[in-house]
Coordinates of C-alpha atoms in Angstrom, one line a residue:
M1 CA -34.0 40.0 -21.2
S2 CA -31.5 37.2 -20.2
P3 CA -32.4 34.1 -18.1
N4 CA -30.5 34.8 -13.9
I5 CA -28.2 31.7 -14.7
S6 CA -27.7 32.0 -10.4
L7 CA -31.1 30.7 -9.6
Q8 CA -30.8 27.5 -12.5
R9 CA -30.2 24.1 -11.2
K10 CA -29.8 21.0 -12.7
F11 CA -30.3 17.8 -10.9
V12 CA -28.8 14.0 -12.0
S13 CA -29.6 10.6 -10.9
P14 CA -29.1 7.0 -12.2
E15 CA -32.5 4.9 -12.7
I16 CA -33.3 4.1 -9.1
I17 CA -34.6 0.3 -8.5
F18 CA -35.5 -0.1 -4.4
G19 CA -36.5 -2.8 -2.6
A20 CA -35.5 -6.4 -1.1
G21 CA -33.9 -8.6 -3.5
C22 CA -33.9 -6.1 -6.7
R23 CA -30.0 -7.2 -6.6
H24 CA -31.7 -10.1 -8.7
S25 CA -32.3 -7.7 -11.7
V26 CA -28.8 -7.1 -12.5
G27 CA -29.0 -9.7 -15.5
T28 CA -32.7 -7.5 -17.1
C29 CA -30.6 -4.3 -16.4
A30 CA -27.5 -5.6 -18.2
A31 CA -29.3 -7.3 -21.4
N32 CA -31.4 -4.1 -21.5
F33 CA -27.8 -2.2 -21.8
G34 CA -27.0 -5.0 -25.1
A35 CA -24.3 -6.6 -22.8
R36 CA -22.0 -9.0 -24.6
K37 CA -19.4 -9.2 -21.5
V38 CA -19.9 -7.8 -17.9
L39 CA -16.7 -6.5 -15.9
V40 CA -17.9 -7.1 -12.6
V41 CA -16.1 -5.3 -9.8
S42 CA -16.0 -6.3 -5.9
D43 CA -14.1 -7.0 -3.0
P44 CA -12.9 -10.9 -1.3
G45 CA -15.3 -9.0 1.7
V46 CA -18.0 -9.1 -0.6
V47 CA -17.8 -12.0 -2.3
K48 CA -16.8 -14.2 0.8
A49 CA -20.7 -12.6 1.8
G50 CA -22.6 -14.1 -1.2
W51 CA -23.7 -11.1 -3.1
V52 CA -21.4 -11.6 -5.9
A53 CA -22.5 -15.2 -6.6
D54 CA -26.4 -13.5 -7.0
V55 CA -25.2 -11.3 -9.4
Q56 CA -23.4 -13.7 -11.5
A57 CA -26.3 -15.9 -11.3
S58 CA -28.5 -13.7 -12.7
L59 CA -25.9 -13.1 -15.4
D60 CA -25.6 -16.6 -16.1
R61 CA -29.9 -16.4 -16.2
H62 CA -29.6 -14.0 -19.3
H63 CA -26.6 -16.0 -20.9
I64 CA -24.3 -13.3 -20.4
E65 CA -20.7 -13.7 -19.8
H66 CA -18.9 -12.0 -17.2
S67 CA -15.5 -11.2 -15.6
L68 CA -14.3 -11.1 -11.8
F69 CA -12.2 -7.9 -10.9
T70 CA -12.2 -8.3 -6.6
D71 CA -8.5 -6.0 -6.1
V72 CA -9.8 -3.5 -4.9
S73 CA -8.6 -2.1 -1.8
P74 CA -10.6 -0.2 0.9
N75 CA -9.5 3.0 -0.2
P76 CA -9.7 1.8 -4.1
R77 CA -6.2 3.1 -5.6
C78 CA -5.2 3.8 -8.7
E79 CA -2.8 1.6 -9.7
E80 CA -6.4 -0.8 -9.0
V81 CA -8.4 1.3 -11.2
M82 CA -5.6 0.7 -14.7
L83 CA -5.4 -3.1 -14.0
G84 CA -9.1 -3.3 -13.8
A85 CA -9.7 -1.1 -17.1
E86 CA -7.0 -3.4 -18.4
L87 CA -8.9 -6.5 -17.8
Y88 CA -12.4 -4.4 -19.1
R89 CA -10.5 -4.3 -23.0
S90 CA -8.6 -7.7 -23.0
E91 CA -12.0 -9.6 -22.3
G92 CA -13.5 -7.6 -24.3
C93 CA -16.6 -6.7 -22.2
N94 CA -19.3 -3.7 -22.8
V95 CA -20.8 -3.5 -19.4
I96 CA -20.0 -2.7 -15.7
V97 CA -21.5 -4.2 -12.4
A98 CA -20.2 -3.2 -9.5
V99 CA -21.0 -4.8 -5.8
G100 CA -20.1 -3.8 -3.0
G101 CA -19.3 -0.3 -0.7
G102 CA -17.5 2.8 -2.1
S103 CA -14.7 1.3 -2.9
P104 CA -15.7 -1.4 -5.5
M105 CA -18.0 1.2 -6.6
D106 CA -16.2 4.3 -6.8
C107 CA -13.0 2.0 -8.9
A108 CA -15.5 0.9 -11.2
K109 CA -16.3 4.8 -11.9
G110 CA -13.0 4.5 -12.7
I111 CA -12.4 1.7 -14.9
G112 CA -15.5 2.9 -16.8
I113 CA -13.8 6.7 -17.2
V114 CA -10.1 4.8 -18.6
A115 CA -11.7 2.6 -21.1
A116 CA -13.7 5.5 -22.8
H117 CA -10.7 7.8 -22.4
G118 CA -8.1 5.6 -23.0
R119 CA -5.6 7.2 -20.7
H120 CA -4.4 7.4 -16.8
I121 CA -6.8 7.9 -14.3
Y122 CA -5.2 10.7 -12.4
E123 CA -5.7 12.9 -15.5
F124 CA -9.7 13.6 -14.5
E125 CA -9.2 15.1 -11.4
G126 CA -11.5 17.7 -11.0
V127 CA -14.1 18.8 -11.8
D128 CA -16.4 18.2 -15.6
T129 CA -13.1 17.3 -17.2
L130 CA -14.6 13.9 -18.9
R131 CA -15.2 14.0 -22.5
V132 CA -16.3 10.6 -23.9
P133 CA -19.8 8.9 -22.0
S134 CA -18.7 6.1 -20.3
P135 CA -19.3 2.2 -20.7
P136 CA -22.9 1.2 -19.3
L137 CA -23.2 1.3 -15.6
I138 CA -24.8 -0.7 -13.0
L139 CA -24.4 -0.6 -9.1
I140 CA -25.5 -2.7 -6.4
P141 CA -24.5 -0.7 -3.1
T142 CA -23.6 -3.2 0.3
T143 CA -23.2 -0.2 2.4
A144 CA -25.4 2.4 3.6
G145 CA -23.1 5.9 3.3
T146 CA -21.3 5.7 0.9
S147 CA -23.7 7.0 -2.2
A148 CA -21.2 6.0 -5.1
D149 CA -24.2 4.3 -6.7
V150 CA -26.6 7.7 -7.4
S151 CA -23.1 10.8 -7.1
Q152 CA -21.1 12.5 -9.7
F153 CA -18.3 11.8 -7.4
V154 CA -15.0 9.3 -7.7
I155 CA -12.8 9.4 -5.4
I156 CA -9.8 7.3 -6.1
S157 CA -6.5 7.2 -3.9
N158 CA -3.0 8.0 -5.3
Q159 CA -0.9 6.3 -2.8
Q160 CA 2.3 7.8 -4.1
E161 CA 0.8 11.5 -2.9
R162 CA -0.4 10.4 -0.1
M163 CA -3.9 11.8 -1.0
K164 CA -7.0 11.1 -2.6
F165 CA -8.6 13.1 -5.6
S166 CA -11.6 13.7 -6.6
I167 CA -13.2 13.2 -10.5
V168 CA -16.9 15.1 -10.3
S169 CA -18.8 15.1 -13.4
K170 CA -22.2 14.1 -14.3
A171 CA -20.7 11.7 -16.8
A172 CA -19.3 9.7 -13.6
V173 CA -23.6 9.2 -12.1
P174 CA -24.3 5.2 -12.9
D175 CA -26.6 4.2 -15.4
V176 CA -28.8 2.3 -12.6
S177 CA -28.3 1.9 -9.4
L178 CA -30.0 -1.4 -7.6
I179 CA -30.6 -0.3 -4.0
D180 CA -31.1 -3.8 -2.2
P181 CA -31.4 -3.5 1.5
E182 CA -30.5 -7.2 2.2
T183 CA -27.0 -6.2 1.1
T184 CA -26.7 -4.3 4.3
L185 CA -27.5 -7.4 6.4
S186 CA -23.4 -8.8 6.1
M187 CA -21.8 -5.2 7.3
D188 CA -20.7 -5.1 10.8
P189 CA -21.3 -2.9 13.6
F190 CA -18.3 -0.7 13.4
L191 CA -19.0 -0.9 9.0
S192 CA -22.2 0.5 9.8
A193 CA -21.3 3.1 12.1
C194 CA -19.3 4.4 9.8
T195 CA -21.5 4.2 7.0
G196 CA -24.5 5.7 8.5
I197 CA -22.3 9.0 9.8
D198 CA -21.2 9.0 6.3
A199 CA -24.6 9.5 5.1
L200 CA -25.7 11.8 7.9
V201 CA -22.8 14.0 7.5
H202 CA -23.5 13.9 3.6
A203 CA -27.1 14.8 4.6
I204 CA -25.8 18.3 6.9
E205 CA -23.1 19.2 4.4
A206 CA -25.4 19.2 1.4
F207 CA -28.2 20.9 3.2
V208 CA -26.2 24.1 4.2
S209 CA -23.8 24.1 1.1
T210 CA -23.2 26.7 -1.0
G211 CA -24.7 24.8 -4.2
H212 CA -27.8 23.8 -2.4
G213 CA -31.5 24.9 -3.7
P214 CA -34.9 23.7 -3.9
L215 CA -34.0 20.2 -5.5
T216 CA -32.3 19.2 -2.7
D217 CA -33.4 20.6 0.3
P218 CA -35.6 17.7 0.7
H219 CA -33.5 14.9 -0.1
A220 CA -31.2 16.1 2.4
L221 CA -34.7 16.8 5.3
E222 CA -35.5 13.8 4.9
A223 CA -31.9 11.4 4.7
M224 CA -31.3 13.3 8.0
R225 CA -34.6 12.5 9.8
L226 CA -34.1 9.2 8.5
I227 CA -30.2 8.5 9.4
N228 CA -30.9 10.0 12.8
G229 CA -34.1 8.1 13.5
N230 CA -33.1 4.7 12.9
L231 CA -29.4 4.2 12.8
A232 CA -28.3 3.3 16.6
Q233 CA -31.5 1.2 16.0
M234 CA -30.5 -0.4 13.4
I235 CA -27.5 -1.1 14.6
A236 CA -28.4 -2.4 17.8
N237 CA -31.0 -4.8 16.2
P238 CA -29.4 -6.1 13.2
A239 CA -31.3 -8.3 11.3
D240 CA -34.4 -6.1 11.3
I241 CA -34.4 -5.3 7.3
A242 CA -37.2 -2.5 7.9
L243 CA -33.9 -0.1 10.2
R244 CA -32.1 -1.5 6.7
E245 CA -34.8 -0.2 4.6
Q246 CA -34.8 2.9 6.2
I247 CA -31.1 3.7 6.9
M248 CA -31.0 2.7 2.9
L249 CA -33.5 5.3 1.8
G250 CA -31.8 7.7 4.0
S251 CA -28.7 6.9 2.2
M252 CA -29.7 6.7 -1.2
Q253 CA -31.8 10.6 -0.2
A254 CA -28.3 12.3 1.2
G255 CA -26.2 11.2 -1.8
L256 CA -28.7 12.9 -4.3
A257 CA -28.5 15.6 -2.0
F258 CA -24.7 16.0 -2.3
S259 CA -24.3 14.8 -5.4
N260 CA -26.1 17.7 -7.0
A261 CA -25.2 20.6 -4.1
I262 CA -22.0 19.0 -3.2
L263 CA -20.3 18.8 0.4
G264 CA -17.6 21.0 2.7
A265 CA -15.3 21.0 4.4
V266 CA -15.6 17.8 6.5
H267 CA -15.7 16.1 3.2
A268 CA -12.5 18.4 2.1
M269 CA -11.0 17.6 5.4
S270 CA -12.0 14.0 5.4
H271 CA -10.6 13.6 1.9
S272 CA -6.7 14.6 2.9
L273 CA -6.9 12.1 5.7
G274 CA -8.2 9.1 4.0
G275 CA -5.6 9.1 1.4
Y276 CA -3.1 10.4 3.9
L277 CA -3.5 7.4 6.8
D278 CA -6.2 5.3 4.3
L279 CA -8.5 5.2 7.4
P280 CA -11.8 4.4 6.5
H281 CA -14.0 7.0 5.2
G282 CA -16.6 7.0 7.9
V283 CA -14.2 7.4 10.4
C284 CA -12.8 10.5 9.0
N285 CA -16.0 11.8 8.3
A286 CA -17.0 11.3 12.1
V287 CA -13.8 12.4 13.8
L288 CA -14.4 16.0 11.7
V289 CA -18.2 16.8 11.4
E290 CA -19.1 18.4 15.2
H291 CA -15.7 20.6 14.7
V292 CA -17.1 21.7 11.1
V293 CA -20.9 22.3 12.7
A294 CA -19.0 24.9 15.4
F295 CA -16.8 26.0 13.0
N296 CA -19.1 26.8 10.5
Y297 CA -22.2 27.9 11.9
D298 CA -22.8 31.4 12.4
A299 CA -21.6 31.5 8.0
S300 CA -25.6 29.6 8.0
P301 CA -26.9 29.9 11.4
D302 CA -30.7 29.7 10.0
R303 CA -29.9 26.4 8.2
Y304 CA -28.0 25.3 10.5
R305 CA -30.7 26.0 13.1
K306 CA -33.2 24.0 10.4
V307 CA -30.7 20.8 10.4
A308 CA -30.9 20.9 14.1
E309 CA -34.6 20.7 14.1
T310 CA -34.9 17.8 11.7
L311 CA -32.3 16.3 14.5
G312 CA -35.2 16.5 17.2
I313 CA -33.7 18.8 19.0
D314 CA -36.1 21.3 20.2
S315 CA -34.9 25.0 19.3
R316 CA -37.6 26.9 20.6
G317 CA -37.0 30.3 22.4
L318 CA -32.9 29.4 22.0
N319 CA -30.5 31.8 20.4
H320 CA -27.7 30.7 17.8
R321 CA -25.0 30.0 20.3
Q322 CA -27.9 27.6 22.2
V323 CA -28.4 25.7 18.9
R324 CA -24.8 25.7 17.9
E325 CA -24.2 24.1 21.1
R326 CA -27.5 21.3 21.0
L327 CA -26.4 20.6 17.6
V328 CA -22.7 19.6 18.3
Q329 CA -23.8 17.6 21.5
H330 CA -26.5 15.8 20.2
L331 CA -23.6 14.4 17.0
I332 CA -21.2 14.0 19.5
D333 CA -24.2 11.5 21.5
L334 CA -25.3 10.5 18.5
K335 CA -21.6 9.1 18.0
Q336 CA -21.0 7.4 21.3
Q337 CA -24.3 5.8 21.4
I338 CA -22.9 3.8 17.9
G339 CA -20.1 3.2 19.0
F340 CA -17.4 6.4 17.8
R341 CA -15.1 7.3 20.7
E342 CA -12.4 8.7 18.3
T343 CA -10.3 11.1 17.8
L344 CA -7.1 11.9 15.1
S345 CA -4.9 11.3 17.3
L346 CA -5.7 8.1 17.8
H347 CA -5.1 7.1 14.6
G348 CA -1.5 8.6 14.7
V349 CA -1.8 12.6 13.2
N350 CA 0.7 15.0 15.5
L351 CA 0.3 18.7 14.8
S352 CA 3.2 18.4 12.7
D353 CA 0.9 16.7 9.8
I354 CA -1.6 19.3 9.7
P355 CA 0.5 21.4 7.4
F356 CA 0.0 18.7 4.8
L357 CA -3.3 17.6 5.5
S358 CA -4.1 21.1 4.9
Q359 CA -2.3 22.2 2.2
H360 CA -4.4 19.2 0.3
A361 CA -8.1 20.2 2.0
M362 CA -7.7 23.3 0.2
Q363 CA -7.4 21.5 -3.3
D364 CA -10.5 19.3 -3.0
P365 CA -13.0 20.8 -4.7
C366 CA -16.0 20.0 -1.6
I367 CA -14.3 23.1 0.6
L368 CA -15.7 25.1 -2.8
T369 CA -19.7 24.9 -1.0
N370 CA -18.4 25.5 2.3
P371 CA -20.7 27.6 4.0
R372 CA -18.1 29.2 5.4
S373 CA -15.0 30.9 3.3
S374 CA -11.6 28.9 4.2
T375 CA -8.1 30.1 4.6
Q376 CA -6.0 26.9 4.8
R377 CA -4.9 28.3 8.8
D378 CA -8.8 27.7 9.8
V379 CA -8.2 24.4 8.3
E380 CA -5.9 24.0 10.1
V381 CA -7.3 24.8 13.5
V382 CA -10.0 22.8 13.4
Y383 CA -7.9 19.5 12.5
A384 CA -6.4 20.4 15.6
E385 CA -9.5 20.9 17.2
A386 CA -10.1 17.3 16.2
L387 CA -6.9 15.6 17.8

């Protein structure tokens, strides 16, 4: 009898080291990969915060040479990936370390792909396009939200086309993730809010995704619980390392969930929006999330009810319409509590932009696992509601 393929699930994850101060062990990790010379990928803000110096000191203690590449925009661009790959080759590097938020981490993943394949990064758009293993990749996140350090996603911005594209492959999963809550101390309240909402959306979308399963659901639910219960308090008490640990743990759990279950319409639309306007990814998610939840709800009401309950909403005796209203209101209230009052029109989006945005959202792989099958017209309506 042939196995039932539809019930089979795979789960990919890097080696994860979690805890305050673990960034200082990057030299040991690099040495374990036989590092001759490391390309350290970061950005100017992370350098200024001092986290790169900690990484360099750890590599120095292990007598490992390194080159530094910090020419990374908030939405990493094709040309930056290509420049980084050229530096990797010209310096004779054989290991990549990234320290920073989603942008340096995605840029580092892209550099590894180009270094391995010797082709332009935009040739790898799509799912399972990678044919050669990347060099050893060690990621140190300094934000609690993007989860690029545990995921099989790489998101790159093509500014010529004003769009982002996704590369999704288990070959893009990092080898080691050093998740150190201390590194999030340099986040300002706005960045904390952006990345926290991003992580919460990861968890919600992974839980209702058509790719969800028993290996991803526990991570998604625990991520929702941790982020919902601690995000506002962390932003109000930025020096509290225990709260930062809870949010970092929630972000990691959300990353493990979405990397394996994939995402949905919030991210498909957010990638299109972020590529078009060069906006922070968390802002795009925050603007769209309650509109997509309202649109999707009837396609997966039992799962969304579980989301609502996990976020602390008492749904006893309520019908689906009432639960949907409470869930949407809870998301709006949480956003306002942490300082978000964003709309698309505030960022200069007009009705005339919506067809372009929707067309690109429909080409994003995340739309394929959205619980409600969506047409371009559906996506246009949701964008319009978020104006």
